[in-house]
Amino acid sequence: MPRTTIHDIAKALNTSAATVSRALNDHPSISEATKVMVRVTAKQLNYQQNRMASSLRSGKSMVIGVIIPSAEISFFGSVIHGIEEVAKARGYNVLLFQSNERYQQEVQGIQTLLQSNVDGIIASIAKETTHYSHFLEAKRRNTPLILFDRAIEDLGVSTVVIDDYKGAYMATEHLVEQGYRRIAHIAGPSHIKIFHERLRGYVDALSANKLVVDEDLIVYGKVSIDSGRERMNQLLQLDLMPDAVFAVEDFTALGALQAIKETEFHQPGQIGLVGFANEAFSAYITPSLTTVDQQTNIMGREAAQLLLNAITGNANTETLPQKIVLDPKLVVRDSSRPPDQ
Amino acid sequence: MPRTTIHDIAKALNTSAATVSRALNDHPSISEATKVMVRVTAKQLNYQQNRMASSLRSGKSMVIGVIIPSAEISFFGSVIHGIEEVAKARGYNVLLFQSNERYQQEVQGIQTLLQSNVDGIIASIAKETTHYSHFLEAKRRNTPLILFDRAIEDLGVSTVVIDDYKGAYMATEHLVEQGYRRIAHIAGPSHIKIFHERLRGYVDALSANKLVVDEDLIVYGKVSIDSGRERMNQLLQLDLMPDAVFAVEDFTALGALQAIKETEFHQPGQIGLVGFANEAFSAYITPSLTTVDQQTNIMGREAAQLLLNAITGNANTETLPQKIVLDPKLVVRDSSRPPDQ
DNA sequence: GTGAAAGCGCTAACAT
DNA sequence: ATGTTAGCGCTTTCAC
């Protein structure tokens, strides 16, 4: 059984497909009476628009593409949620593509989304990615692109990020205020900007508080639980051990916490700890983890908003790339309690 | 600048669009030589297929739609991941739709996906949903549908679930084996089948182990942290308190754990606890939570597999709805340690 | 092995 | 306010 088309409706009403199309799209030049008739008949015949046909003709697909490293990371799940809310409210659907942190898959993602004629793309860059020309392909095709969180600026595209520098600064200063003095940092790969920014925030917060920046207290990890554990163990071997640790993100902090728990030191009390991301688990572990909230939902909503503006916005007005920087929020919990006397 | 079409390629090679189309689709009746020429020229001209046009003509969109309650729940994020892996490997894309646990949004999701001509749909039912006719719309449109986890059987569609009964049975029996005797259950809404099955598993495991099923020890919650906490407090008020709790899922268990921690009882030792779902946080909290793993990634992969088979499978062969039941795995951690003497 | 022609379902000029 | 016509880019009979 073939599905109902606008021609079927037209036939039933002794009118033309064009009128039906206009009526359904609420075109101003169609009389109220006709619109009502069309809508009623459409419902009767159980008409469902064929979006492919509409898209092919109009050049707009009402779909936005989203590329994320993995839906399994709660951070991205939460951002997607935000994107989807805004998109849906404005009649757009979300086509999802995961890069699995792979450069090749990211490139393929852009291609596939462009082939699917998405009206715009929102992406966060894979860990593996170090060059970015594939994103320019979207520009060449005149498809608006927004990057979030793991963003790169020199592409000349709009971005939504949080102020990683500030978040790290706040986190570090918080440890200082709590009374810690030898504060270590488990950093992430410096080629990824957000991680580098966090390192900078850490360093500057120490300096601003007249604490020496000790190179031994900065170790580089791979942003994972295991890596956090390893790096923490390395820090615990030092002759002059740290009395607190600022970890580049929560999974790293979790690994560090596990490492500390395996020693005779207590956490908190002897070793203060702060993470970054406010991952779901951070509130539930013991001790609960002090961390920096990244405003994931807002990030998704803002990214979607920016994109939709770019899509619907006047193409004539040469809009410069915008940069939205969200304010991180320090979430103080137990892991950064002041040190014991 | 307009994008390259097959006509451009045809013109460049002094051939026809039909030949180009066939060559690009590796049609058997095209000579190798022509195929090579076409492919080379396509690359030169930076040709990208227009999938909308292709879909409109061929009736296949190479897109599968997925409806989940929320991408923010790690369970669903993980399932999506599995779906996407399989889909991508077979050339399909994933169009995502969140119902936010709302019936209305679920109905709209089905509609939108059908309008988008997706080749098939994978869905997990919203908490709010109590009637299911909207799913039949997919059938009427001949669009294959697979339900996972929160599934309903009488629709006559294929499903992928885990054996909730068995998982609950294992969880409960595990507590018995550890030496607990008064085992309570914080249940979920019974109209959702998976929760009802878990209740059944709990009851049967007790009976099979010659323990009385005490109605006072079965309380009904709303499947959330707060609800878990409330129900646990209720259980703690009982004259004959339970010595262990099997919670309907991990968030409920987490709430229960928090409630216990606020008392003088210790957990584990005095009160055993088991959850369900193996949510990410369950491994990280203290004590780590014994729980039942739901094989999320496999669930996603199996669902995608089933769907793709239904899509590509011979439509003549009247395939009966299949039901894949995955085996739950008990994950023993600290929260169910044997009781102190 | 390749080309000509038709048409998927819709929208948008251009008519009236 | 409505109808006519053309065509988005592709696939697919049907020819040869």
Tab-separated table of N, CA and C in Angstrom, chain A residues 172-222:
chain	number	residue	atom	x	y	z
A	172	THR	N	42.571	25.366	41.705
A	172	THR	CA	43.865	25.405	42.379
A	172	THR	C	43.827	26.368	43.568
A	173	GLU	N	43.242	27.523	43.309
A	173	GLU	CA	43.183	28.515	44.383
A	173	GLU	C	42.348	27.987	45.562
A	174	HIS	N	41.326	27.239	45.211
A	174	HIS	CA	40.508	26.644	46.275
A	174	HIS	C	41.362	25.764	47.181
A	175	LEU	N	42.234	24.974	46.586
A	175	LEU	CA	43.110	24.114	47.393
A	175	LEU	C	44.032	24.965	48.263
A	176	VAL	N	44.521	26.053	47.683
A	176	VAL	CA	45.381	26.949	48.459
A	176	VAL	C	44.609	27.499	49.651
A	177	GLU	N	43.422	27.948	49.384
A	177	GLU	CA	42.601	28.533	50.449
A	177	GLU	C	42.276	27.534	51.543
A	178	GLN	N	42.150	26.293	51.129
A	178	GLN	CA	41.872	25.258	52.128
A	178	GLN	C	43.091	25.013	53.015
A	179	GLY	N	44.251	25.480	52.575
A	179	GLY	CA	45.435	25.349	53.409
A	179	GLY	C	46.509	24.429	52.851
A	180	TYR	N	46.295	23.973	51.637
A	180	TYR	CA	47.319	23.109	51.019
A	180	TYR	C	48.439	23.967	50.442
A	181	ARG	N	49.632	23.429	50.407
A	181	ARG	CA	50.792	24.215	49.964
A	181	ARG	C	51.596	23.565	48.843
A	182	ARG	N	51.719	22.272	48.890
A	182	ARG	CA	52.447	21.601	47.789
A	182	ARG	C	51.417	20.937	46.878
A	183	ILE	N	50.951	21.701	45.931
A	183	ILE	CA	49.851	21.232	45.090
A	183	ILE	C	50.372	20.746	43.750
A	184	ALA	N	50.125	19.468	43.488
A	184	ALA	CA	50.573	18.876	42.221
A	184	ALA	C	49.483	18.996	41.168
A	185	HIS	N	49.884	18.776	39.919
A	185	HIS	CA	48.896	18.756	38.833
A	185	HIS	C	49.140	17.548	37.936
A	186	ILE	N	48.099	16.733	37.772
A	186	ILE	CA	48.173	15.673	36.774
A	186	ILE	C	47.541	16.240	35.514
A	187	ALA	N	48.368	16.525	34.528
A	187	ALA	CA	47.924	17.233	33.324
A	187	ALA	C	47.505	16.266	32.231
A	188	GLY	N	46.926	16.816	31.165
A	188	GLY	CA	46.582	16.020	29.979
A	188	GLY	C	47.513	16.387	28.838
A	189	PRO	N	47.358	15.739	27.706
A	189	PRO	CA	48.200	16.034	26.537
A	189	PRO	C	48.112	17.510	26.179
A	190	SER	N	49.260	18.165	26.081
A	190	SER	CA	49.246	19.612	25.891
A	190	SER	C	48.828	20.057	24.499
A	191	HIS	N	48.799	19.145	23.544
A	191	HIS	CA	48.379	19.586	22.206
A	191	HIS	C	46.877	19.844	22.154
A	192	ILE	N	46.167	19.356	23.158
A	192	ILE	CA	44.747	19.680	23.222
A	192	ILE	C	44.573	20.919	24.085
A	193	LYS	N	43.987	21.907	23.466
A	193	LYS	CA	44.014	23.234	24.061
A	193	LYS	C	43.401	23.296	25.462
A	194	ILE	N	42.264	22.649	25.632
A	194	ILE	CA	41.608	22.760	26.932
A	194	ILE	C	42.519	22.264	28.055
A	195	PHE	N	43.298	21.229	27.768
A	195	PHE	CA	44.175	20.691	28.808
A	195	PHE	C	45.326	21.651	29.083
A	196	HIS	N	45.819	22.237	28.030
A	196	HIS	CA	46.899	23.205	28.186
A	196	HIS	C	46.422	24.414	29.000
A	197	GLU	N	45.208	24.838	28.721
A	197	GLU	CA	44.638	25.969	29.442
A	197	GLU	C	44.518	25.666	30.940
A	198	ARG	N	44.162	24.433	31.235
A	198	ARG	CA	44.022	24.061	32.647
A	198	ARG	C	45.379	24.091	33.341
A	199	LEU	N	46.376	23.633	32.604
A	199	LEU	CA	47.736	23.697	33.149
A	199	LEU	C	48.109	25.154	33.435
A	200	ARG	N	47.818	26.014	32.490
A	200	ARG	CA	48.132	27.440	32.659
A	200	ARG	C	47.402	28.005	33.889
A	201	GLY	N	46.160	27.658	34.024
A	201	GLY	CA	45.391	28.165	35.162
A	201	GLY	C	45.995	27.722	36.479
A	202	TYR	N	46.413	26.479	36.494
A	202	TYR	CA	47.055	25.919	37.687
A	202	TYR	C	48.318	26.691	38.038
A	203	VAL	N	49.175	26.866	37.025
A	203	VAL	CA	50.452	27.549	37.250
A	203	VAL	C	50.221	28.980	37.749
A	204	ASP	N	49.339	29.671	37.069
A	204	ASP	CA	49.102	31.066	37.432
A	204	ASP	C	48.480	31.215	38.817
A	205	ALA	N	47.623	30.271	39.160
A	205	ALA	CA	46.999	30.356	40.485
A	205	ALA	C	48.053	30.178	41.568
A	206	LEU	N	48.985	29.268	41.320
A	206	LEU	CA	50.059	29.075	42.297
A	206	LEU	C	50.872	30.356	42.424
A	207	SER	N	51.312	30.876	41.285
A	207	SER	CA	52.141	32.086	41.289
A	207	SER	C	51.415	33.235	41.992
A	208	ALA	N	50.180	33.420	41.624
A	208	ALA	CA	49.420	34.524	42.197
A	208	ALA	C	49.318	34.385	43.712
A	209	ASN	N	49.430	33.157	44.190
A	209	ASN	CA	49.354	32.939	45.625
A	209	ASN	C	50.724	32.734	46.261
A	210	LYS	N	51.730	33.154	45.506
A	210	LYS	CA	53.111	33.123	46.005
A	210	LYS	C	53.583	31.736	46.392
A	211	LEU	N	53.115	30.760	45.623
A	211	LEU	CA	53.639	29.414	45.826
A	211	LEU	C	54.553	29.103	44.652
A	212	VAL	N	55.638	28.396	44.925
A	212	VAL	CA	56.545	28.070	43.831
A	212	VAL	C	55.913	27.006	42.930
A	213	VAL	N	56.211	27.127	41.659
A	213	VAL	CA	55.758	26.117	40.723
A	213	VAL	C	56.874	25.098	40.573
A	214	ASP	N	56.663	23.938	41.128
A	214	ASP	CA	57.701	22.910	41.138
A	214	ASP	C	57.466	21.938	39.988
A	215	GLU	N	58.426	21.888	39.076
A	215	GLU	CA	58.276	21.035	37.890
A	215	GLU	C	57.996	19.575	38.260
A	216	ASP	N	58.567	19.144	39.351
A	216	ASP	CA	58.371	17.748	39.772
A	216	ASP	C	56.908	17.456	40.072
A	217	LEU	N	56.185	18.492	40.388
A	217	LEU	CA	54.789	18.290	40.794
A	217	LEU	C	53.823	18.341	39.613
A	218	ILE	N	54.377	18.511	38.419
A	218	ILE	CA	53.526	18.481	37.230
A	218	ILE	C	53.831	17.215	36.449
A	219	VAL	N	52.855	16.335	36.378
A	219	VAL	CA	53.056	15.086	35.636
A	219	VAL	C	51.979	15.002	34.546
A	220	TYR	N	52.330	14.334	33.460
A	220	TYR	CA	51.423	14.296	32.316
A	220	TYR	C	50.792	12.917	32.148
A	221	GLY	N	49.491	12.894	32.100
A	221	GLY	CA	48.791	11.618	31.957
A	221	GLY	C	48.002	11.545	30.664
A	222	LYS	N	47.232	10.478	30.547
A	222	LYS	CA	46.504	10.269	29.298
A	222	LYS	C	45.000	10.426	29.456
